[in-house]
Structures are given as structure tokens and as C-alpha cells.
Short mmCIF file of C-alpha atoms in Angstrom, two decimals:
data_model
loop_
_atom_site.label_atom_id
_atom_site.label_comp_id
_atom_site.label_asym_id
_atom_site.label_seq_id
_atom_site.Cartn_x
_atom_site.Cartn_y
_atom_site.Cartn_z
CA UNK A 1 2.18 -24.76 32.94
CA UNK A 2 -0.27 -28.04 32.95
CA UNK A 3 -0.25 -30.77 35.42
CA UNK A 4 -0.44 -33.33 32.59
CA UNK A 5 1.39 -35.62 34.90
CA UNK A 6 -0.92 -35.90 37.72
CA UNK A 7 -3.63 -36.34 35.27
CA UNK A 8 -1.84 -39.02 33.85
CA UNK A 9 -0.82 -40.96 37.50
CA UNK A 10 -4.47 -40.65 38.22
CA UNK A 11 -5.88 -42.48 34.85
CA UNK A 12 -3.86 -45.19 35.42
CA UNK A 13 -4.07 -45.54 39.40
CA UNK A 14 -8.01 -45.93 38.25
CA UNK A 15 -6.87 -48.32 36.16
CA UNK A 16 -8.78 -46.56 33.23
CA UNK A 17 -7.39 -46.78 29.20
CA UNK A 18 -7.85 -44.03 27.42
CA UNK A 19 -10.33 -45.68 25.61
CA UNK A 20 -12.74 -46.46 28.64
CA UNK A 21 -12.13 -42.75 29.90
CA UNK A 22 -12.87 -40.92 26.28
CA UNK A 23 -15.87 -43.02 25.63
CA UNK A 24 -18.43 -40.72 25.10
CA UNK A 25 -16.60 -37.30 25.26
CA UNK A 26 -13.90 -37.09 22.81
CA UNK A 27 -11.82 -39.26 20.45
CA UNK A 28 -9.00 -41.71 21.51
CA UNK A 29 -7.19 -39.90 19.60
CA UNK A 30 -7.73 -36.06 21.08
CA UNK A 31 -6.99 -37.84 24.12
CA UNK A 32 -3.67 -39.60 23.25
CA UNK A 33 -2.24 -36.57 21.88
CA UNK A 34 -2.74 -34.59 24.88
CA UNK A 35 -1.11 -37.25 26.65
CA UNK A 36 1.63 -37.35 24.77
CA UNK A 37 2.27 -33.25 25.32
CA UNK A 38 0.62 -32.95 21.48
CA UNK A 39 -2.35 -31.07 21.74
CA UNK A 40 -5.15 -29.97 24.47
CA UNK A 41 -8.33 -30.43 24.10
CA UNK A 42 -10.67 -28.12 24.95
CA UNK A 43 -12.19 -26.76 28.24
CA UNK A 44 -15.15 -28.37 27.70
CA UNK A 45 -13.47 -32.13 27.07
CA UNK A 46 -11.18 -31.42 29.82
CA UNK A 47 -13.71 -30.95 32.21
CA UNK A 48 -15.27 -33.91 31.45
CA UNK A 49 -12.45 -35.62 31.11
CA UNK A 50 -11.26 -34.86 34.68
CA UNK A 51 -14.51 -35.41 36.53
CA UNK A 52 -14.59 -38.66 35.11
CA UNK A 53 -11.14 -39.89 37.17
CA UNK A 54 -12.53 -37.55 39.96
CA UNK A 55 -9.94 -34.59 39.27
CA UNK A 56 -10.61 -31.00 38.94
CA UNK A 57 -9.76 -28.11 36.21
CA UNK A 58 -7.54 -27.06 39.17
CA UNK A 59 -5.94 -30.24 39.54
CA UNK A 60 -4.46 -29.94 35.99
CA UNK A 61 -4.80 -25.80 35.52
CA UNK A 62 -3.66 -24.97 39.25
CA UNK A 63 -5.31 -21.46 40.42
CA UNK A 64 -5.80 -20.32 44.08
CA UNK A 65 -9.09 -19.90 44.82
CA UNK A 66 -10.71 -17.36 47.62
CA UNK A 67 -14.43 -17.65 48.97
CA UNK A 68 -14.48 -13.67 49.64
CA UNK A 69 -16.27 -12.18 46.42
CA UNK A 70 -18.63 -9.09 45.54
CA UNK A 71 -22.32 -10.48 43.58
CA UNK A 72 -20.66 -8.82 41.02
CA UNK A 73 -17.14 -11.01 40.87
CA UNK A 74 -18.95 -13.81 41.13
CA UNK A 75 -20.92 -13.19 37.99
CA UNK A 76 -17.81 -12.02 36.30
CA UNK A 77 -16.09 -15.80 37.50
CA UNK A 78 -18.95 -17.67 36.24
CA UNK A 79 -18.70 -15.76 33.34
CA UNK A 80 -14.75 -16.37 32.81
CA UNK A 81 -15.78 -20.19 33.61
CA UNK A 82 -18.69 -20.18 31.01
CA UNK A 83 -16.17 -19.16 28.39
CA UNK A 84 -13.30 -22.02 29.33
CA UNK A 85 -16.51 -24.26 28.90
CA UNK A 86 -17.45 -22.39 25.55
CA UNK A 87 -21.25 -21.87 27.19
CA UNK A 88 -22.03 -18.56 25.10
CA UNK A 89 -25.23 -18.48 25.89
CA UNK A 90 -24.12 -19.01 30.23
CA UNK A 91 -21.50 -16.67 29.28
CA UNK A 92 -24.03 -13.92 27.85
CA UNK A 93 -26.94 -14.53 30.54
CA UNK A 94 -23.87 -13.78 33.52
CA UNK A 95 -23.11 -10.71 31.75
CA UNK A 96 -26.12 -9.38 31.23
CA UNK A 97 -26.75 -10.01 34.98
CA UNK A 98 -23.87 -7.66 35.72
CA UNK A 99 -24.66 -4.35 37.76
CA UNK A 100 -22.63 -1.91 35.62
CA UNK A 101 -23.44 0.89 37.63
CA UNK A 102 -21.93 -0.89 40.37
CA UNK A 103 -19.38 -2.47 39.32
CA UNK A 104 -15.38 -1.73 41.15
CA UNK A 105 -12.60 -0.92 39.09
CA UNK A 106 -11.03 -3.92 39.51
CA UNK A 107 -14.55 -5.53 38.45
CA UNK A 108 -14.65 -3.45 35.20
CA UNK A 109 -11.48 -4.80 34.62
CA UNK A 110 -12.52 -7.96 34.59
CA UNK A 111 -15.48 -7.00 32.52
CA UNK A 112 -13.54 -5.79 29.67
CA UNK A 113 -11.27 -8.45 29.84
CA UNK A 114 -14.09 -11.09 29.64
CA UNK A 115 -15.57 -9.52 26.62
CA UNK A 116 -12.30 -9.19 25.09
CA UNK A 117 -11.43 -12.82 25.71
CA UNK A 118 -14.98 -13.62 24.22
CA UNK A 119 -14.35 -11.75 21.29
CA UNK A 120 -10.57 -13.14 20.02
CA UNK A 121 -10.83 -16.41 21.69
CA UNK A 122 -14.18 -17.48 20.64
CA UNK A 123 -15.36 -15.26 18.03
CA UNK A 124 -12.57 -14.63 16.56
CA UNK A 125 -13.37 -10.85 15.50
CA UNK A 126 -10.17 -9.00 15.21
CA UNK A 127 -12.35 -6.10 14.23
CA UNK A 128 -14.29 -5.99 16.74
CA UNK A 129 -11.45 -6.88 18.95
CA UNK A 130 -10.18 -3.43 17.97
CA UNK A 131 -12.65 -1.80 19.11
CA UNK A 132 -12.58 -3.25 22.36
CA UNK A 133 -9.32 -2.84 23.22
CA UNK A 134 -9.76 1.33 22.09
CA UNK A 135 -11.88 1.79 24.90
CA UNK A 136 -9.55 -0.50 27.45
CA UNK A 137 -7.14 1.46 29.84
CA UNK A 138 -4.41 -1.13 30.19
CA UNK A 139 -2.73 1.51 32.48
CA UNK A 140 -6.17 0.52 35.22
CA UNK A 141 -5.64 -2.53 35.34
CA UNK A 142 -3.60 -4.74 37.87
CA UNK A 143 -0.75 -7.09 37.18
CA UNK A 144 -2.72 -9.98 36.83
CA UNK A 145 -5.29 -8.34 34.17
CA UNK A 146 -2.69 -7.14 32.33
CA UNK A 147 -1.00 -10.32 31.84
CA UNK A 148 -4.26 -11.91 30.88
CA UNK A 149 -4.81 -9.01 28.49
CA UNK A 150 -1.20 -9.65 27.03
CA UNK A 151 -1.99 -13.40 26.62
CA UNK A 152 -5.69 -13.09 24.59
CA UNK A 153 -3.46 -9.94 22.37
CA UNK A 154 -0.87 -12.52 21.70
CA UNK A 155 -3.60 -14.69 20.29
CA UNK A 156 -5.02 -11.10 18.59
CA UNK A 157 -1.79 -10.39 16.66
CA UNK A 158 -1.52 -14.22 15.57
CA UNK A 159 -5.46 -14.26 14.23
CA UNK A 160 -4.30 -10.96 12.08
CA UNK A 161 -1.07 -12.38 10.79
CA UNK A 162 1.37 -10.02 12.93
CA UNK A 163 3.57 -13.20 13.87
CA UNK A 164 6.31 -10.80 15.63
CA UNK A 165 4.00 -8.99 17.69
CA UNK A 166 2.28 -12.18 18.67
CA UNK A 167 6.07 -14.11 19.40
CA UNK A 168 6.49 -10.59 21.80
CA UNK A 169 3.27 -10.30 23.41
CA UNK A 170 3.56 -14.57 24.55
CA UNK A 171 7.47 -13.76 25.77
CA UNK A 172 6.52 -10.68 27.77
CA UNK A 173 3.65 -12.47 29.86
CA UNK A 174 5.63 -15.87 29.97
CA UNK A 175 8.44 -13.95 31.48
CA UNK A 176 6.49 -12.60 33.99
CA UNK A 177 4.57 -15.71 34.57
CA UNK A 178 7.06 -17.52 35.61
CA UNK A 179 7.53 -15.38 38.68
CA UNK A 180 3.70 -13.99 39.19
CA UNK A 181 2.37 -15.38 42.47
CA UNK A 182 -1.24 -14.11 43.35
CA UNK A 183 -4.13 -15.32 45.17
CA UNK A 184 -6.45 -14.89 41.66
CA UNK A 185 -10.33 -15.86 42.54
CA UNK A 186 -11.51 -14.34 38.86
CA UNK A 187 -10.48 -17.53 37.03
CA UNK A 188 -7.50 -15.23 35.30
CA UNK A 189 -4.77 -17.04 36.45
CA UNK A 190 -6.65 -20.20 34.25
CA UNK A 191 -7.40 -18.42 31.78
CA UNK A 192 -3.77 -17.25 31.17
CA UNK A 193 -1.78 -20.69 31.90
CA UNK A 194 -4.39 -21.54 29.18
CA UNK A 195 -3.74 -18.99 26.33
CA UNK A 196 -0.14 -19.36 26.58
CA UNK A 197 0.04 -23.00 26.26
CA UNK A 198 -2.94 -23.02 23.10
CA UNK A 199 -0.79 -20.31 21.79
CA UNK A 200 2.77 -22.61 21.72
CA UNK A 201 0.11 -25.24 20.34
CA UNK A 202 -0.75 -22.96 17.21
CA UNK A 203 3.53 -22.64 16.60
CA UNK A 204 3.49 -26.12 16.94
CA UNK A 205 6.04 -26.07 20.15
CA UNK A 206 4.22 -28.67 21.99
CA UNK A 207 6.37 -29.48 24.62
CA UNK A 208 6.99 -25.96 25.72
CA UNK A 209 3.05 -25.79 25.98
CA UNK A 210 3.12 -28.68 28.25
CA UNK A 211 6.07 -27.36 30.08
#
């Protein structure tokens, strides 16, 4: 799921120490344990983390990328992109630039899925969440939204305390994971490899996040 190896081969190829390469983003010690398949830091350390050895989110979070996008998509990717790099207020000033009148139904999609994301992920308001999802039509959306959908509910149920509904939302999008190849330009296919592996960090199975 994350390239922790390349990132690794590339520190030391610099010849950098963790210590030299943290210095002024995160701890030694946030940076050893992702290392050492123990924890991963977030969006906003790994960014700076990889610029600094000249490597990209891609690099370590592989996507595929494609230059053909509506004004409206790429809004909706800077938007996905503001919320890896927890920039609310980027986050909010892309949305609110959104044409909603416009908008495709694949680009609703991703409109309801980046609120939704915003609102378990970051805020962390299961009621609100609930709300959300109530006006979400799960049966619109495309393979790739649904299994980004899937991987912010399996978050959801874990934030609420329904473990087993969690445990089956993470298997059912990790099972089709595993076999999902699309050319994703939306920032999803991050945004997923992400959620699954933070959510094997919260159980504590670190080395099947860094798998």
C-alpha cells in the first residue's frame, strides 16, 4: 500500500539521518516509527518530508495522474489535496469556488465524497456524518467513489464504536483494492491507500498498513 521502501533507499542514497531530514518538520521520533512500518505521519509531514529528499506524495502514495480535467475537477482535486494537507481553510475556499449548478455527476460525486471525508476524517462529526451520508446515493457513484466512500465509513463505524462494521467495511474495499486498476486524476485513489493503512494503524496492525 506505501512505498516506504523507496522512501527509505532515497534518504540514505542522500546520505541524510533522520535527524538532518526531520529537523524542522517533525520529531525523530514520528519519523523513526514510520520507518520502522510503526506509524505515518501525517499528510502534511509527509509532504514535507518528501520534498526535502526531492520525492513526491506519489512516489510513496502511487496514483495515476491525467492532465484532462473540467474547472470544476480541478477544484474538487485541490480540494481532496487541501484535506491530505489538513488546509481547512484551502479546503473550504476550493469548495466554495465550486459551480454547483454545473457540476457532472461524476463531479457531485466527488463533492459529496470530499465533504464526507472532511467531516469523519478531520472533524470527526459522526453526527453530522449521518447526515451526509442520508443524502449520498452510493448506487451513483463509480467503483472508485465507492471504495473511497467504504474506506472514510470504515473510519465512521470505528469513531462510533461499531468495531464489526468498521473490521467489514476495511475488508470489503481492501479486497477490491487489491485488484482495482484505474487511471484516478481526483486524488481518490490517495486518499483510499491512505484511509486503509491509518485505519490498520488505529488496530494497531502496523505491518499490514505498511504492506
Amino acid at each position: 500500500m506505501i512505498n516506504i521502501e523507496k522512501f527509505i533507499k532515497t534518504r540514505k542514497h542522500l546520505r541524510i539521518s533522520q535527524v538532518t531530514l526531520c529537523a524542522g518538520i517533525c520529531t525523530q521520533a514520528t519519523l523513526s516509527k514510520f520507518e520502522k512500518h510503526q506509524q505515518i505521519p501525517s499528510f502534511e509531514i509527509m509532504v514535507a518530508l518528501c520534498e526535502r529528499i526531492g520525492l513526491t506524495l506519489n512516489d510513496v502514495f502511487p496514483i495515476a495522474v491525467s492532465s484532462h480535467q473540467t474547472h470544476n475537477e480541478k477544484l474538487l482535486t485541490q480540494a481532496l489535496r487541501a484535506l491530505f494537507y489538513q488546509d481547512v481553510t484551502q479546503f473550504k475556499k476550493n469548495i466554495e469556488q465550486v459551480a454547483l449548478d454545473k457540476m457532472l455527476d461524476k463531479e457531485l460525486s466527488t463533492y459529496q465524497i470530499a465533504k464526507y471525508f472532511y467531516t469523519v476524517i478531520l472533524l470527526q462529526d459522526d453526527s453530522q456524518a449521518k447526515k451526509l451520508v442520508s443524502h449520498i446515493d452510493i448506487a451513483c457513484f463509480n467503483q472508485q467513489y465507492k471504495l473511497l466512500f467504504y474506506a472514510i465509513t470504515s473510519h465512521y463505524y470505528y469513531h462510533c464504536g461499531q468495531f464489526t462494521k468498521a473490521q467489514q467495511a476495511f475488508e470489503d474495499v481492501w479486497r477490491h483494492q487489491k485488484s482495482n486498476a484505474v487511471n484516478d486524476h481526483t486524488g481518490c485513489q490517495e486518499a483510499i491507500v491512505y484511509l486503509l493503512a491509518e485505519y490498520q494503524m488505529l488496530m494497531k496492525n502496523y505491518q499490514v498498513a505498511m504492506m
